[in-house]
Structure formats: C-alpha cells, structure tokens
Amino acid sequence: DIQMTQSPSSLSASVGDRVTITCRASQGISNYLAWYQQKPGKVPKLLIYAASTLQSGVPSRFSGSGSGTDFTLTISSLQPEDVATYYCQKYNSAPQGLTFGGGTKVEIK
Amino acid sequence: EVQLVESGGGLVQPGGSLRLSCAASGFTFSSYWMSWVRQAPGKGLEWVANIKQDGSEKYYVDSVKGRFTISRDNAKNSLYLQMNSLRAEDTAVYYCASLGSGQWLVYWGQGTLVTVSS
C-alpha cells in the first residue's frame, strides 16, 4: 500500500508569512492528490484536487504543486482564519481506496 | 444547496452493531460515488469505504473488511454503513462524503459520533 507522509506535523507562523506544507508518497501517484482544510471543531473542506486545481470558492492564496511522489500546499500570505489542520489525500486513476496523510496543524505565532 | 446529514451514531458495547445513515439533498445523489470517512477523537482522517453510483462496486479499508458494509438507496437519496463486531478502535466521528469526478471528497456531512465502550 502507498503511504502518505506529511511534514511538518505542526507549524507556527506569523500573519502574512508564506507557509509550505509537504506531502510525500511512498510510490509515484502522478497528480492524484487532494488537500483538505479542517478548522477546529469543523468539517473538512476540499481545497485542492489533481495536485494543483483550486476548488471553487477557495481563496487564491492557497496553491498546490507537485507530481509523482512530492507535493506541496502553499499559503502565500497566512491569515488568522487559516488556523486549521491540513490533510493531503491520495487517490487512484480507478476507483479504489483513499489514503490520507497524518495532517499538519497550522497555528498563528 | 448540497446537504449530507448523518444519523445513527451512539454508544454501543464492544461486539455490538450500529447502522449509520446519511440523507443527501441538493444534488443528483445517484450520479456520484459516495464515501464514509472517520476521525477518532483527536486523531486524523481515515477513509472507511466507497460505493459506486449503482452500488455495484464497494471498497473498504482493511481494518473494517468483513465487519462493515456500505450500501445505498438511490430512490431514497440515502447512504448507509452497517457496522458489526464493533471494537473500541472504531470509536470516531463518521462522516459521509460525496466524491468528485475524480476520487476526491467534495461535500461532507456534519458527522455522527460512534462510541464503542462497555
């Protein structure tokens, strides 16, 4: 099974900082990667799919990149409302199971 | 507006059973793959099961195979998860979610808490 490893597990940054979260797959997964945001006490929300496609309504300060085994989620200018845990999720070209990364908790310094 | 509303959670003893339901509205339910995802208290997200639009394909995480069954009733716009032989480690909030044209989770319900404890 393909494992998804996120780093760091947590980070603290200042408002306005550029924040980068990494997700690494144990094998190549092309661009079959999504990112989710889960604010404290809330339901997860889809941010990005196909590694770099922004879901409708998601602020443009969020972006995704990568292909193969290494992926990044970038917040270009961290805002207070971005405090959340972020998860990557790999999927497959054909419907099968899904695998989430362990999550990255983002806090304001 | 898309809505997914889970129900059926609660406290159950180890070895017991529960059936979760998810009522869908605001979209053409029968056109989408659906999933169950769970989150143990203070932990990350874990995919549980997927089901195809017509119910002909189902996939499960290894830890629930043989114990959980995902099903759907397109006439009732409803998704189900029958959970048998429950264990303490099944304690979690269970979310139903719809899959996009790829295998990403677009819409999520609010979740229902399942607690397995004696």
CSV table of C-alpha atoms in Angstrom, one decimal:
chain,number,residue,atom,x,y,z
A,1,ASP,CA,0.0,0.0,0.0
A,2,ILE,CA,1.1,3.5,-0.7
A,3,GLN,CA,1.8,5.6,2.4
A,4,MET,CA,1.4,9.4,2.6
A,5,THR,CA,3.7,11.3,4.9
A,6,GLN,CA,3.1,14.9,5.7
A,7,SER,CA,5.7,17.3,7.1
A,8,PRO,CA,5.9,19.2,9.4
A,9,SER,CA,3.3,17.8,11.8
A,10,SER,CA,2.7,21.3,13.1
A,11,LEU,CA,4.0,24.8,12.5
A,12,SER,CA,3.6,28.2,13.9
A,13,ALA,CA,3.9,31.3,11.6
A,14,SER,CA,3.1,34.9,11.7
A,15,VAL,CA,0.2,36.6,9.8
A,16,GLY,CA,1.4,37.4,6.3
A,17,ASP,CA,4.0,34.7,6.2
A,18,ARG,CA,4.4,32.2,3.4
A,19,VAL,CA,3.6,28.7,4.6
A,20,THR,CA,4.6,25.5,2.9
A,21,ILE,CA,3.3,22.0,3.8
A,22,THR,CA,4.8,18.9,2.2
A,23,CYS,CA,3.2,15.6,1.4
A,24,ARG,CA,5.3,12.7,0.2
A,25,ALA,CA,4.0,9.4,-1.3
A,26,SER,CA,5.9,6.2,-0.9
A,27,GLN,CA,5.4,5.5,-4.6
A,28,GLY,CA,4.6,7.7,-7.6
A,29,ILE,CA,0.9,8.7,-7.7
A,30,SER,CA,1.1,11.1,-10.8
A,31,ASN,CA,-1.1,14.1,-9.8
A,32,TYR,CA,-3.7,12.1,-7.9
A,33,LEU,CA,-3.6,14.2,-4.8
A,34,ALA,CA,-6.1,16.4,-2.9
A,35,TRP,CA,-5.7,18.8,0.0
A,36,TYR,CA,-8.2,19.5,2.7
A,37,GLN,CA,-8.5,22.1,5.5
A,38,GLN,CA,-10.2,21.2,8.8
A,39,LYS,CA,-10.7,24.1,11.2
A,40,PRO,CA,-11.0,23.3,14.9
A,41,GLY,CA,-14.3,21.6,15.6
A,42,LYS,CA,-15.4,21.8,12.0
A,43,VAL,CA,-15.9,19.5,9.0
A,44,PRO,CA,-13.0,19.0,6.5
A,45,LYS,CA,-13.2,21.2,3.4
A,46,LEU,CA,-11.7,20.4,0.0
A,47,LEU,CA,-9.1,23.0,-1.1
A,48,ILE,CA,-7.2,21.5,-4.0
A,49,TYR,CA,-7.6,18.4,-6.2
A,50,ALA,CA,-5.5,17.0,-9.0
A,51,ALA,CA,-2.5,18.3,-7.1
A,52,SER,CA,-2.9,21.9,-8.2
A,53,THR,CA,-6.5,22.7,-9.2
A,54,LEU,CA,-8.2,25.1,-6.7
A,55,GLN,CA,-11.7,24.1,-5.7
A,56,SER,CA,-14.3,26.7,-6.4
A,57,GLY,CA,-14.6,29.4,-3.8
A,58,VAL,CA,-11.2,28.7,-2.2
A,59,PRO,CA,-9.0,31.9,-1.8
A,60,SER,CA,-6.2,32.3,-4.3
A,61,ARG,CA,-3.6,32.5,-1.5
A,62,PHE,CA,-3.8,28.7,-1.4
A,63,SER,CA,-1.9,26.8,-4.1
A,64,GLY,CA,-0.7,23.3,-4.7
A,65,SER,CA,2.1,21.8,-6.7
A,66,GLY,CA,3.9,18.6,-7.4
A,67,SER,CA,3.7,15.3,-9.2
A,68,GLY,CA,4.9,11.8,-8.7
A,69,THR,CA,6.0,11.5,-5.0
A,70,ASP,CA,6.4,15.0,-3.8
A,71,PHE,CA,3.7,17.6,-3.3
A,72,THR,CA,3.3,20.9,-1.6
A,73,LEU,CA,0.5,23.1,-0.3
A,74,THR,CA,1.4,26.7,-0.1
A,75,ILE,CA,-0.4,29.5,1.7
A,76,SER,CA,1.1,32.7,0.2
A,77,SER,CA,0.1,35.0,3.0
A,78,LEU,CA,-1.1,33.4,6.2
A,79,GLN,CA,-4.4,34.8,7.6
A,80,PRO,CA,-5.9,34.3,11.0
A,81,GLU,CA,-8.7,32.3,9.5
A,82,ASP,CA,-6.2,29.8,8.1
A,83,VAL,CA,-5.6,28.3,11.5
A,84,ALA,CA,-6.5,24.6,10.9
A,85,THR,CA,-5.2,21.2,10.3
A,86,TYR,CA,-4.4,20.4,6.7
A,87,TYR,CA,-4.5,16.9,5.2
A,88,CYS,CA,-3.3,15.5,1.9
A,89,GLN,CA,-5.2,12.6,0.4
A,90,LYS,CA,-4.0,10.3,-2.4
A,91,TYR,CA,-6.4,8.7,-4.8
A,92,ASN,CA,-6.2,6.4,-7.8
A,93,SER,CA,-6.9,6.7,-11.5
A,94,ALA,CA,-9.5,3.9,-11.0
A,95,PRO,CA,-11.9,3.9,-8.0
A,96,GLN,CA,-10.3,2.1,-5.1
A,97,GLY,CA,-9.4,3.2,-1.6
A,98,LEU,CA,-8.3,6.6,-0.4
A,99,THR,CA,-5.3,7.3,1.9
A,100,PHE,CA,-4.9,10.4,4.0
A,101,GLY,CA,-1.7,11.9,5.3
A,102,GLY,CA,-1.3,12.4,9.0
A,103,GLY,CA,-2.1,16.1,8.9
A,104,THR,CA,-0.3,19.4,9.6
A,105,LYS,CA,-1.5,21.7,12.3
A,106,VAL,CA,-1.0,25.4,11.4
A,107,GLU,CA,-1.1,28.0,14.1
A,108,ILE,CA,-0.5,31.7,14.3
A,109,LYS,CA,2.6,32.8,16.1
B,1,GLU,CA,-27.6,23.7,-1.5
B,2,VAL,CA,-25.9,20.4,-1.0
B,3,GLN,CA,-26.7,18.7,2.3
B,4,LEU,CA,-25.5,15.5,3.8
B,5,VAL,CA,-27.0,14.6,7.1
B,6,GLU,CA,-25.7,11.6,9.1
B,7,SER,CA,-27.6,9.9,11.8
B,8,GLY,CA,-27.5,6.6,13.8
B,9,GLY,CA,-24.4,7.2,15.9
B,10,GLY,CA,-24.3,6.5,19.6
B,11,LEU,CA,-22.9,4.4,22.4
B,12,VAL,CA,-22.5,0.7,21.8
B,13,GLN,CA,-20.8,-2.1,23.6
B,14,PRO,CA,-17.8,-4.0,22.1
B,15,GLY,CA,-19.1,-6.7,19.7
B,16,GLY,CA,-22.3,-4.8,19.1
B,17,SER,CA,-23.7,-3.3,15.9
B,18,LEU,CA,-24.9,0.0,14.6
B,19,ARG,CA,-26.3,1.3,11.3
B,20,LEU,CA,-25.4,4.7,10.2
B,21,SER,CA,-27.5,6.6,7.7
B,22,CYS,CA,-26.7,9.7,5.5
B,23,ALA,CA,-29.5,11.6,3.9
B,24,ALA,CA,-28.5,13.5,0.8
B,25,SER,CA,-30.2,16.5,-0.9
B,26,GLY,CA,-29.3,19.3,-3.2
B,27,PHE,CA,-27.6,17.2,-5.8
B,28,THR,CA,-28.2,14.2,-8.0
B,29,PHE,CA,-27.3,11.6,-5.5
B,30,SER,CA,-27.5,8.6,-7.9
B,31,SER,CA,-24.8,10.2,-10.1
B,32,TYR,CA,-22.0,10.2,-7.5
B,33,TRP,CA,-19.7,7.7,-5.8
B,34,MET,CA,-20.1,8.1,-2.0
B,35,SER,CA,-17.7,7.5,0.9
B,36,TRP,CA,-17.6,7.1,4.6
B,37,VAL,CA,-14.6,8.7,6.4
B,38,ARG,CA,-14.0,8.6,10.1
B,39,GLN,CA,-11.9,10.5,12.6
B,40,ALA,CA,-11.1,9.2,16.0
B,41,PRO,CA,-11.0,11.7,18.9
B,42,GLY,CA,-8.0,14.0,18.5
B,43,LYS,CA,-6.7,12.0,15.5
B,44,GLY,CA,-6.5,12.4,11.7
B,45,LEU,CA,-8.9,11.4,9.0
B,46,GLU,CA,-9.3,7.8,7.9
B,47,TRP,CA,-11.1,6.6,4.8
B,48,VAL,CA,-13.5,3.7,5.6
B,49,ALA,CA,-15.5,2.7,2.5
B,50,ASN,CA,-16.5,3.8,-1.0
B,51,ILE,CA,-19.5,2.8,-3.1
B,52,LYS,CA,-20.2,3.3,-6.8
B,53,GLN,CA,-23.3,5.1,-8.1
B,54,ASP,CA,-25.3,1.9,-8.7
B,55,GLY,CA,-23.8,0.0,-5.7
B,56,SER,CA,-22.1,-2.5,-7.9
B,57,GLU,CA,-18.6,-1.7,-6.6
B,58,LYS,CA,-17.6,-1.3,-3.0
B,59,TYR,CA,-14.2,-0.8,-1.4
B,60,TYR,CA,-13.2,-0.9,2.3
B,61,VAL,CA,-10.1,-0.1,4.4
B,62,ASP,CA,-8.6,-3.4,5.6
B,63,SER,CA,-9.4,-2.8,9.2
B,64,VAL,CA,-13.2,-3.0,8.6
B,65,LYS,CA,-13.4,-5.6,5.9
B,66,GLY,CA,-15.8,-8.4,6.9
B,67,ARG,CA,-17.3,-6.2,9.6
B,68,PHE,CA,-18.7,-3.1,7.9
B,69,THR,CA,-21.0,-3.0,4.8
B,70,ILE,CA,-21.6,0.2,2.8
B,71,SER,CA,-24.8,0.4,0.8
B,72,ARG,CA,-27.1,3.0,-0.7
B,73,ASP,CA,-30.7,3.5,-1.8
B,74,ASN,CA,-30.8,5.9,-4.7
B,75,ALA,CA,-34.6,6.1,-4.5
B,76,LYS,CA,-34.3,7.5,-1.0
B,77,ASN,CA,-31.2,9.5,-1.7
B,78,SER,CA,-29.5,7.7,1.2
B,79,LEU,CA,-26.2,6.1,2.1
B,80,TYR,CA,-25.7,3.6,4.8
B,81,LEU,CA,-23.0,2.0,6.8
B,82,GLN,CA,-23.8,-1.3,8.7
B,83,MET,CA,-21.2,-1.8,11.4
B,84,ASN,CA,-20.9,-5.2,13.1
B,85,SER,CA,-18.5,-6.6,15.6
B,86,LEU,CA,-17.6,-3.2,16.8
B,87,ARG,CA,-14.3,-2.6,18.6
B,88,ALA,CA,-13.1,0.2,20.8
B,89,GLU,CA,-10.8,1.3,18.0
B,90,ASP,CA,-13.9,2.0,15.8
B,91,THR,CA,-14.8,4.9,18.1
B,92,ALA,CA,-14.8,8.0,15.9
B,93,VAL,CA,-16.9,10.7,14.2
B,94,TYR,CA,-18.2,9.1,11.0
B,95,TYR,CA,-18.6,11.4,8.0
B,96,CYS,CA,-20.4,10.7,4.8
B,97,ALA,CA,-19.0,12.5,1.7
B,98,SER,CA,-19.5,12.7,-2.0
B,99,LEU,CA,-16.7,12.0,-4.4
B,100,GLY,CA,-15.9,14.4,-7.3
B,101,SER,CA,-15.3,13.3,-10.8
B,102,GLY,CA,-12.0,12.0,-9.5
B,103,GLN,CA,-11.7,10.4,-6.1
B,104,TRP,CA,-11.6,13.5,-4.0
B,105,LEU,CA,-14.2,14.3,-1.4
B,106,VAL,CA,-16.2,17.3,-2.4
B,107,TYR,CA,-19.1,17.6,0.1
B,108,TRP,CA,-19.1,16.4,3.6
B,109,GLY,CA,-21.8,15.9,6.2
B,110,GLN,CA,-21.5,17.1,9.8
B,111,GLY,CA,-20.6,13.7,11.1
B,112,THR,CA,-22.1,11.3,13.7
B,113,LEU,CA,-20.2,10.1,16.7
B,114,VAL,CA,-19.9,6.4,17.4
B,115,THR,CA,-18.5,5.4,20.8
B,116,VAL,CA,-17.7,1.7,21.4
B,117,SER,CA,-17.3,1.1,25.1
B,118,SER,CA,-18.5,-1.1,27.9
